[in-house]
mmCIF file with all atom_site columns, C-alpha atoms in Angstrom:
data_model
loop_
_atom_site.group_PDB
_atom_site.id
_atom_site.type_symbol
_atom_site.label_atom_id
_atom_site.label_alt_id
_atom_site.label_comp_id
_atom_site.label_asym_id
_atom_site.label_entity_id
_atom_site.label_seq_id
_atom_site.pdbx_PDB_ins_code
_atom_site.Cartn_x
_atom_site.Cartn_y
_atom_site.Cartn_z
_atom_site.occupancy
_atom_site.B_iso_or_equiv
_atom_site.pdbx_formal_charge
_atom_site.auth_seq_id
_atom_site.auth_comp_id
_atom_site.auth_asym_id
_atom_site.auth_atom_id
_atom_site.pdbx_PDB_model_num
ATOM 1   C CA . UNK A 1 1   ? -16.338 16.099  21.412 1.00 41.00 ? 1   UNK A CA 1
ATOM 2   C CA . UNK A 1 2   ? -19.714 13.735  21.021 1.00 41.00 ? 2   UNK A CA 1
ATOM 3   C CA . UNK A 1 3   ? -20.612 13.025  17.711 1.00 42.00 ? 3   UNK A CA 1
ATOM 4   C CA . UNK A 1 4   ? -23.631 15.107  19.081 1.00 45.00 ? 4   UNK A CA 1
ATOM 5   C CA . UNK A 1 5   ? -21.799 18.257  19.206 1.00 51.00 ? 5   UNK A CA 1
ATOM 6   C CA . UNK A 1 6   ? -19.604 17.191  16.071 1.00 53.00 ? 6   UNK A CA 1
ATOM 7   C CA . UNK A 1 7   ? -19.554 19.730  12.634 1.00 59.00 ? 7   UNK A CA 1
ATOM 8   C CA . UNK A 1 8   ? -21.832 17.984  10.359 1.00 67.00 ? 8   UNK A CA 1
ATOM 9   C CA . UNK A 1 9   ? -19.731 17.823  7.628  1.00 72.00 ? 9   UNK A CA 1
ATOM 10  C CA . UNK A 1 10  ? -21.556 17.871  3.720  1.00 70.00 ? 10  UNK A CA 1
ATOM 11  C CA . UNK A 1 11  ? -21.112 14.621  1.201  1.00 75.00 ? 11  UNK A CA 1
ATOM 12  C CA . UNK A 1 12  ? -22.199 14.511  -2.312 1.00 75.00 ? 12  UNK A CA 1
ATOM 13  C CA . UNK A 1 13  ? -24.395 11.785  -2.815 1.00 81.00 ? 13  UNK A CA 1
ATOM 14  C CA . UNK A 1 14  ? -21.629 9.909   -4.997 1.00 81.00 ? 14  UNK A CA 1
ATOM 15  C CA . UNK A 1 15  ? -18.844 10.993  -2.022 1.00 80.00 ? 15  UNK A CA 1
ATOM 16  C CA . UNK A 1 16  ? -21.597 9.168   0.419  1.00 86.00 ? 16  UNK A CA 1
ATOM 17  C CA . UNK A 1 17  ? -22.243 5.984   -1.789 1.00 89.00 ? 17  UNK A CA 1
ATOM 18  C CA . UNK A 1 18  ? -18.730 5.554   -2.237 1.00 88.00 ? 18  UNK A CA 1
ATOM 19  C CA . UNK A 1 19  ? -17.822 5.741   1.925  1.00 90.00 ? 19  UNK A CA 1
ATOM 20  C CA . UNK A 1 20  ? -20.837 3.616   2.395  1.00 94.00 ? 20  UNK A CA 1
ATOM 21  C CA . UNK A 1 21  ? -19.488 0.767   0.057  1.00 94.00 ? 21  UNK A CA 1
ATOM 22  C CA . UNK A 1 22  ? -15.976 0.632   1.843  1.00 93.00 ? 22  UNK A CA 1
ATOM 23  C CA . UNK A 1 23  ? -17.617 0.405   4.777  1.00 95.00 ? 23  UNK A CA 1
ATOM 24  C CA . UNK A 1 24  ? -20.123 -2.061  3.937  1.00 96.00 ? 24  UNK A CA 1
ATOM 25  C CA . UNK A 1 25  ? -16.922 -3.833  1.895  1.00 96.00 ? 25  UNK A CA 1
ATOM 26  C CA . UNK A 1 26  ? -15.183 -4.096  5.724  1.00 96.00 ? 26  UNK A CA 1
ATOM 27  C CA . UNK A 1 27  ? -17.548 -4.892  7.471  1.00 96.00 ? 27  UNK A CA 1
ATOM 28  C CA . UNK A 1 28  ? -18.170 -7.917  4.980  1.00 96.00 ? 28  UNK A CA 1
ATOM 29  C CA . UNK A 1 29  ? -14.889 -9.195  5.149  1.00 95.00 ? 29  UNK A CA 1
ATOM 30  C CA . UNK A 1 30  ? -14.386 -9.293  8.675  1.00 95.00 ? 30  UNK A CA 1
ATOM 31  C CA . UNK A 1 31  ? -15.348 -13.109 8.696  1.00 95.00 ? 31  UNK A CA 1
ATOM 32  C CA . UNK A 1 32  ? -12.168 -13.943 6.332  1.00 93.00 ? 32  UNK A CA 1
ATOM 33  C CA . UNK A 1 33  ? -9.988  -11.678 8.553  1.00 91.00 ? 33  UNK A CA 1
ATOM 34  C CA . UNK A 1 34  ? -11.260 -13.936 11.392 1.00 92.00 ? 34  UNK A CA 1
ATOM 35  C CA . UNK A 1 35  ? -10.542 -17.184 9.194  1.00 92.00 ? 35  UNK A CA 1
ATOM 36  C CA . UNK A 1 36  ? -7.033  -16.071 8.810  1.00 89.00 ? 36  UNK A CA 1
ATOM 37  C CA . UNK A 1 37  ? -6.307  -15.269 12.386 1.00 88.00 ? 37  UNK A CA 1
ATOM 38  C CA . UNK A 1 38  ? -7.447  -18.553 13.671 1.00 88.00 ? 38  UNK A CA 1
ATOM 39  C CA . UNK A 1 39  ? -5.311  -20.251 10.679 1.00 88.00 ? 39  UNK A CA 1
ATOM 40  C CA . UNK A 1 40  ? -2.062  -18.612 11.384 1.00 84.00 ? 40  UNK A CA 1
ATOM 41  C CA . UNK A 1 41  ? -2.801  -19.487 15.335 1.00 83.00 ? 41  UNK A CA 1
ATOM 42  C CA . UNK A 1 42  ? -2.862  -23.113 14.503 1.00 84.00 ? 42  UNK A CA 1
ATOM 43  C CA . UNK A 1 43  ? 0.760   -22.846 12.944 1.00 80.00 ? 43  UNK A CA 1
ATOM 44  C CA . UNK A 1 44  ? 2.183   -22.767 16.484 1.00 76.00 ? 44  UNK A CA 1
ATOM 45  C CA . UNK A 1 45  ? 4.323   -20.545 18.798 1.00 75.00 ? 45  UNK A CA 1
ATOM 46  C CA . UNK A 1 46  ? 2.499   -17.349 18.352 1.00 74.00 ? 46  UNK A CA 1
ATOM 47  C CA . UNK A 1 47  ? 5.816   -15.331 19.758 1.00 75.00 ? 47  UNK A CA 1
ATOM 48  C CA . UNK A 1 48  ? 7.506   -15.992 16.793 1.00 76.00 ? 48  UNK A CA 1
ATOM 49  C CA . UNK A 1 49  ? 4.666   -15.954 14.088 1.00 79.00 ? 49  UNK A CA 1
ATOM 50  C CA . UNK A 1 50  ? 4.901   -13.101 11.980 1.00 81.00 ? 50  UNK A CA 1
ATOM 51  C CA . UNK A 1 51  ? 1.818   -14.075 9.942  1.00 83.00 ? 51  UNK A CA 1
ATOM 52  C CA . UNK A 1 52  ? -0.536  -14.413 13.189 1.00 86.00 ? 52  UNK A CA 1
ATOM 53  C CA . UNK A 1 53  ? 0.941   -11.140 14.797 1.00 85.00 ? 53  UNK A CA 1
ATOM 54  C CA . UNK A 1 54  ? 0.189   -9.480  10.618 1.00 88.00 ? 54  UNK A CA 1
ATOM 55  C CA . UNK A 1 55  ? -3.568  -11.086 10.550 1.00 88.00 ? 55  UNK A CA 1
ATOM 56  C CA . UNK A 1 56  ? -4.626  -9.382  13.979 1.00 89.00 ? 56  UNK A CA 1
ATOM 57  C CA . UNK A 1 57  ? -2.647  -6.375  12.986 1.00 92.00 ? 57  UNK A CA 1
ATOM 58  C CA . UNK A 1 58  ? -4.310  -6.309  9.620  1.00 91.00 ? 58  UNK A CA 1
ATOM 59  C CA . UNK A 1 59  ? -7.808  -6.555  11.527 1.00 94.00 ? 59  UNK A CA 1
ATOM 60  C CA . UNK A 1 60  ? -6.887  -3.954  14.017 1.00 94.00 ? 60  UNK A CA 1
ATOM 61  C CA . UNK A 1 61  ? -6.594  -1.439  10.647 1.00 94.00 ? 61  UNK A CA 1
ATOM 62  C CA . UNK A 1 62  ? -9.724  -2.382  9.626  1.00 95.00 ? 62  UNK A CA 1
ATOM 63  C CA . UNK A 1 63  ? -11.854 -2.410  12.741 1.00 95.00 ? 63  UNK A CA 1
ATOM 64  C CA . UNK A 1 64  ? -10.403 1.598   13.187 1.00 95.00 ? 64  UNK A CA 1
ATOM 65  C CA . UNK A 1 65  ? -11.320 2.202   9.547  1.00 93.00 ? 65  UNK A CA 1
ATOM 66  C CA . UNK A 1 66  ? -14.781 0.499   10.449 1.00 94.00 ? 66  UNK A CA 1
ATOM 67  C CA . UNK A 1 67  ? -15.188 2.891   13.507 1.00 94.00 ? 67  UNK A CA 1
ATOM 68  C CA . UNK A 1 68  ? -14.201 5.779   11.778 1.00 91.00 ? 68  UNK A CA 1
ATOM 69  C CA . UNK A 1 69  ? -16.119 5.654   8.592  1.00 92.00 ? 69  UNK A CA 1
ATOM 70  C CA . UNK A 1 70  ? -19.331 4.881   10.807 1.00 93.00 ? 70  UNK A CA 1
ATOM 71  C CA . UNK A 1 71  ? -18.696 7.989   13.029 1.00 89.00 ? 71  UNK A CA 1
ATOM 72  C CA . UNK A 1 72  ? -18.149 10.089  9.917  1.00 86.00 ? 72  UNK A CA 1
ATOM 73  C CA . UNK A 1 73  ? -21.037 8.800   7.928  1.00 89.00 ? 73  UNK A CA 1
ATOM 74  C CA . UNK A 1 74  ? -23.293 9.298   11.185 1.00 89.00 ? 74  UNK A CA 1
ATOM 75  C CA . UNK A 1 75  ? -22.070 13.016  10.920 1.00 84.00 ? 75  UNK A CA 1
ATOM 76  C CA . UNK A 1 76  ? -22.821 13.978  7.629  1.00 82.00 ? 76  UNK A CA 1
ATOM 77  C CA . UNK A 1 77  ? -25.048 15.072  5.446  1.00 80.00 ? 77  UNK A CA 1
ATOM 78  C CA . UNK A 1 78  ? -25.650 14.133  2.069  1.00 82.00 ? 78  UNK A CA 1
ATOM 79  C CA . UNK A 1 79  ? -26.746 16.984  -0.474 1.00 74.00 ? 79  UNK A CA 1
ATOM 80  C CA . UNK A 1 80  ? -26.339 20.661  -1.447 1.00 65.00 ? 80  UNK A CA 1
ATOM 81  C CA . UNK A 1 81  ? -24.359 22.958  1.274  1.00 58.00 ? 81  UNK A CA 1
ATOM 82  C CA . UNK A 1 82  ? -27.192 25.164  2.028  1.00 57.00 ? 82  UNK A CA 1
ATOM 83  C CA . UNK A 1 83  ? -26.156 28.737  0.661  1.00 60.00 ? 83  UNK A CA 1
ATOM 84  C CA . UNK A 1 84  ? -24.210 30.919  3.287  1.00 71.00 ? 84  UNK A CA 1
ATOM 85  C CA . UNK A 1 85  ? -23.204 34.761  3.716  1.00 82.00 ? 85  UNK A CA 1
ATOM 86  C CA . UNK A 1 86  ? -20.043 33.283  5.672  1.00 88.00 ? 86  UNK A CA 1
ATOM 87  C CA . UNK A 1 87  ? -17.028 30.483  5.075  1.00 89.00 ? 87  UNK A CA 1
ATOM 88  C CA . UNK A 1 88  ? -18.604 27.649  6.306  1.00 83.00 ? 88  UNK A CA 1
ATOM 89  C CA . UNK A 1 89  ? -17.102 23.549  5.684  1.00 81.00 ? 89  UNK A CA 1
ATOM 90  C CA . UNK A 1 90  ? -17.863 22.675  2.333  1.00 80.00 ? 90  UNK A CA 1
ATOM 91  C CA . UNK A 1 91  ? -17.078 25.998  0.935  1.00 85.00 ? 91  UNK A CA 1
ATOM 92  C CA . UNK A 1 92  ? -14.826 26.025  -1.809 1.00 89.00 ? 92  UNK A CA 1
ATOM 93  C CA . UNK A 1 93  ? -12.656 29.324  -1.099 1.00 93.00 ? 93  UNK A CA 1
ATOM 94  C CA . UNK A 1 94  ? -10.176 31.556  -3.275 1.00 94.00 ? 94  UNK A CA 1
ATOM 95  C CA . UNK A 1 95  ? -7.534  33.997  -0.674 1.00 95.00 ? 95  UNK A CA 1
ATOM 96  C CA . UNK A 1 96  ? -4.903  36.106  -1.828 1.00 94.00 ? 96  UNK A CA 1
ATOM 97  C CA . UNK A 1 97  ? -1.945  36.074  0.295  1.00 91.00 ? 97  UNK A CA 1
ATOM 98  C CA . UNK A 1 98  ? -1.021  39.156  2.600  1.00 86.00 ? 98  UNK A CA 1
ATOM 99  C CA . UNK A 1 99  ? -1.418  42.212  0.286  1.00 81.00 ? 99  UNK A CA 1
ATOM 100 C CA . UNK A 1 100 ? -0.938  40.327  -2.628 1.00 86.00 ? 100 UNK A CA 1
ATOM 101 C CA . UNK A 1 101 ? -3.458  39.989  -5.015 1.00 86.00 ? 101 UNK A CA 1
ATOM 102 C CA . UNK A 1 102 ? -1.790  38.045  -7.441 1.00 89.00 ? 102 UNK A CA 1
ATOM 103 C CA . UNK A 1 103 ? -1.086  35.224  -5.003 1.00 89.00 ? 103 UNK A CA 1
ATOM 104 C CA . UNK A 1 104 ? -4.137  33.679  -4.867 1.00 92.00 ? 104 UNK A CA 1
ATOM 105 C CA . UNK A 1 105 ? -5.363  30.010  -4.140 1.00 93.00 ? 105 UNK A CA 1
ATOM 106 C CA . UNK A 1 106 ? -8.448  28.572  -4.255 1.00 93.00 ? 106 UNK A CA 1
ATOM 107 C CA . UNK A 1 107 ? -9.265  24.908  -2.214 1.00 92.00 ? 107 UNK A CA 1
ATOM 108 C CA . UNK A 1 108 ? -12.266 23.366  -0.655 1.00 89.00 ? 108 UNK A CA 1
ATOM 109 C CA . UNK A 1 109 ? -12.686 23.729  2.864  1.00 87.00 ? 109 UNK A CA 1
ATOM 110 C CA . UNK A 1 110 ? -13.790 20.041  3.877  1.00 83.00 ? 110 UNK A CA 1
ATOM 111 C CA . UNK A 1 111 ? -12.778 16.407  5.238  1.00 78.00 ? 111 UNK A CA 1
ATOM 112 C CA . UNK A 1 112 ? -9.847  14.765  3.801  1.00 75.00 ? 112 UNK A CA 1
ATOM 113 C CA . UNK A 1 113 ? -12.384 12.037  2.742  1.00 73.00 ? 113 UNK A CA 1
ATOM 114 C CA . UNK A 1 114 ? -14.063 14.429  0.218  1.00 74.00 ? 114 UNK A CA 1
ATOM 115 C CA . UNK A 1 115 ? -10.320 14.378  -0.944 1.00 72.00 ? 115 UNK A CA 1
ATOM 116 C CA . UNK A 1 116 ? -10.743 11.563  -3.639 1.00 69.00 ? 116 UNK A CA 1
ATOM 117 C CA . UNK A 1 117 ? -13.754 13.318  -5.253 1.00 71.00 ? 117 UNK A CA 1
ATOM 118 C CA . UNK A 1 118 ? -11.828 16.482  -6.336 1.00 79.00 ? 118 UNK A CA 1
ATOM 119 C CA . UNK A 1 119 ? -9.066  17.955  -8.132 1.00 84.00 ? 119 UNK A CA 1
ATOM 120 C CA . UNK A 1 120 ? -9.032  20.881  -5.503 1.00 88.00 ? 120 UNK A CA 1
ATOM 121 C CA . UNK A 1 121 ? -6.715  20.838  -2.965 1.00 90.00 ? 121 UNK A CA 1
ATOM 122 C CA . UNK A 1 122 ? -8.534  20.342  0.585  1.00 89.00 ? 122 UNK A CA 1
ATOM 123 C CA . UNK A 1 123 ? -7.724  21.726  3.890  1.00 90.00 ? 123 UNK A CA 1
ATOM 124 C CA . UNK A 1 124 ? -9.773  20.661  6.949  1.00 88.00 ? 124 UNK A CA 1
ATOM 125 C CA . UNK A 1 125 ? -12.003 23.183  8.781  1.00 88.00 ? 125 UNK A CA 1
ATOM 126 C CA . UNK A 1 126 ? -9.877  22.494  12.122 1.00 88.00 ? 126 UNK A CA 1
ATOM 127 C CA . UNK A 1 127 ? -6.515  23.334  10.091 1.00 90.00 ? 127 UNK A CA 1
ATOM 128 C CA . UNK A 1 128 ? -4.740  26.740  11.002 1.00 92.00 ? 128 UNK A CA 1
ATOM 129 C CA . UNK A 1 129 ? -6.252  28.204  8.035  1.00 92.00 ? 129 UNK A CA 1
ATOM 130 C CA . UNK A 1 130 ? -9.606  26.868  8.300  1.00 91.00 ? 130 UNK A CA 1
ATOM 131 C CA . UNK A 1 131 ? -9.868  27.696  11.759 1.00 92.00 ? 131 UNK A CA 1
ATOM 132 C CA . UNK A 1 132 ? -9.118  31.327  10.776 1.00 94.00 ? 132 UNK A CA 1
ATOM 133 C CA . UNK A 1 133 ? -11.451 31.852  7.905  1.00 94.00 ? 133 UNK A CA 1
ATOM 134 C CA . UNK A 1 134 ? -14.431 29.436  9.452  1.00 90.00 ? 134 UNK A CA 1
ATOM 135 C CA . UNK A 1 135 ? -17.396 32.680  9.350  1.00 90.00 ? 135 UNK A CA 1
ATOM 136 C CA . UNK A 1 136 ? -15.091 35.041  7.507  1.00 92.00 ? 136 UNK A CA 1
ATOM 137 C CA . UNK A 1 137 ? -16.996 37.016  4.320  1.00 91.00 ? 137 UNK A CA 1
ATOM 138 C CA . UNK A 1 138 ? -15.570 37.789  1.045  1.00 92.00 ? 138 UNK A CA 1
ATOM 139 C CA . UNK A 1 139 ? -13.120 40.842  1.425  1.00 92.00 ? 139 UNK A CA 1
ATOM 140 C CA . UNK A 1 140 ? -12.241 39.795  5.035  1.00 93.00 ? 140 UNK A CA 1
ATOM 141 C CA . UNK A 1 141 ? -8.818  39.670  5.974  1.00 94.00 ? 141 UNK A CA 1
ATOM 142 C CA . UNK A 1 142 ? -7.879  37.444  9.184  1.00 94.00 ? 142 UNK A CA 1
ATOM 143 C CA . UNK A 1 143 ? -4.659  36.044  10.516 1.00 94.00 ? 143 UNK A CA 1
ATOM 144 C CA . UNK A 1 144 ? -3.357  33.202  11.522 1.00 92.00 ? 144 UNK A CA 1
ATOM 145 C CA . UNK A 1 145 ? -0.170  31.137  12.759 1.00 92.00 ? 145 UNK A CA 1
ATOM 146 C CA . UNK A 1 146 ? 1.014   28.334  10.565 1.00 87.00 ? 146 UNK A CA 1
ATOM 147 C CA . UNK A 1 147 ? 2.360   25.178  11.881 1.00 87.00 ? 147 UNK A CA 1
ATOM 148 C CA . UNK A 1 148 ? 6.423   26.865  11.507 1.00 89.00 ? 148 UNK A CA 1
ATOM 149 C CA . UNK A 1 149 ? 5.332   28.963  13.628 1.00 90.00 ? 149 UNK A CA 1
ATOM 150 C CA . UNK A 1 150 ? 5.211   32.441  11.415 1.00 91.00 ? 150 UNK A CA 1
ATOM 151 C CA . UNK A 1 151 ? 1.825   34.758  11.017 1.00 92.00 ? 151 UNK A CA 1
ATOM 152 C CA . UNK A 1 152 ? 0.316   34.623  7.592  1.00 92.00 ? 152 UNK A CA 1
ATOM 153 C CA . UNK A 1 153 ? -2.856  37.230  6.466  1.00 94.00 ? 153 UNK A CA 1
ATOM 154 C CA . UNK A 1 154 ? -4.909  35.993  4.256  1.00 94.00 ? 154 UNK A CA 1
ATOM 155 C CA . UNK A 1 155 ? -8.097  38.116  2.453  1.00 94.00 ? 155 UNK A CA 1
ATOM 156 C CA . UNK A 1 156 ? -11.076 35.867  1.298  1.00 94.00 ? 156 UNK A CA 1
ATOM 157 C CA . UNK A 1 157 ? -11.673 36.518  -1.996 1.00 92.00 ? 157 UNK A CA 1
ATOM 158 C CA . UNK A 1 158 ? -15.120 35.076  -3.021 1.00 90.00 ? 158 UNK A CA 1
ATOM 159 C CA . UNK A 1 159 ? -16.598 31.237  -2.092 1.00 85.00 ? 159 UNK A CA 1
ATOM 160 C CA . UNK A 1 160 ? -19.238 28.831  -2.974 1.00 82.00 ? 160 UNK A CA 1
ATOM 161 C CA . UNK A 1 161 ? -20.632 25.567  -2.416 1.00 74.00 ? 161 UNK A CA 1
ATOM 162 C CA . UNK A 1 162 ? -19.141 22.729  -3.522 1.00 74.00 ? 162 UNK A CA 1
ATOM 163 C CA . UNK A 1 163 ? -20.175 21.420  -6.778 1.00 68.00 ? 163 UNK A CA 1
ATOM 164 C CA . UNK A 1 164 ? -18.328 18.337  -6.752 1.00 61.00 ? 164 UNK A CA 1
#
C-alpha cells in the first residue's frame, strides 16, 4: 500500500507534538550515533567487537523508528475525527459480546501510537476486530475469526470520537 492510498489515521494535537519531538529527537542524534560507530571501528578487529556490531545495530533501530514515525506523521491528521454515522479509526467503541449484554468493552479503535495518550485499551483498525466493525452502526452485530481460530459476534453498542 502507498502512503497515498494509506488510512489517514487522526492525532490529537498533543499525540502529534509528542511523535514530532521523538522524531525530531532521532533525527538529532544521528551525528553521535555516527561518532560512536566510527569510535568502536578504530578499536580493531570488527569480527569480534561487540561494541561496533551494538553501535550500527543501535543505529539500524533508530533509522526504522526514523522511517516509520515520518511515514506515520505524513499520514495523519491532526484534530477532531470529523463526526460519523459509521465505526470509523479513531472511534472510541463499546460491544457486548455474542448475546450478552452484560459483557461489554469499550476501546479506541486507532494506532498503537495513540496508545501512550490513553487509558483505553486500543486495537488497530486492521486487527480481526477492527476489520469487522470498520463501517458497522450502533446495534450492528458482525462476526469475526480471532487469531485461535474460533468465531466471535460482537454487537456495537454506541461510539464517538476520541476525546483524548
Amino acid at each position: 500500500m502507498s502512503s497515498s492510498e494509506a488510512p489517514k489515521t487522526w492525532l490529537s494535537q498533543d499525540a502529534h507534538d509528542r511523535l514530532q519531538s521523538e522524531l525530531d529527537e532521532l533525527i538529532a542524534a544521528r551525528p553521535a550515533v555516527a561518532a560512536e560507530i566510527n569510535a568502536r571501528r578504530e578499536e580493531g578487529d570488527l569480527r569480534e567487537n561487540g561494541g561496533y556490531h551494538a553501535a550500527r545495530e543501535e543505529q539500524s533501530r533508530q533509522e526504522g523508528r526514523i522511517l516509520y514515525l515520518k511515514e506515520f506523521l505524513r499520514n495523519s491528521e491532526v484534530g477532531e475525527v470529523p463526526t460519523q454515522d459509521k465505526v470509523g479509526p479513531g472511534s472510541v467503541v463499546t460491544i457486548y459480546f455474542d448475546d450478552d449484554q452484560s459483557d461489554t468493552e469499550t476501546f479506541l479503535l486507532g494506532s498503537r501510537e495513540i496508545s501512550s495518550t490513553t487509558d483505553l485499551t486500543v486495537y488497530s483498525p486492521e486487527s480481526a476486530l477492527g476489520t469487522a466493525i470498520l463501517g458497522a452502526a450502533e446495534g450492528q452485530t458482525v462476526t469475526y475469526t480471532a487469531p485461535s481460530g474460533s468465531d466471535i459476534k460482537v454487537t456495537v453498542v454506541k461510539f464517538g470520537p476520541f476525546e483524548g
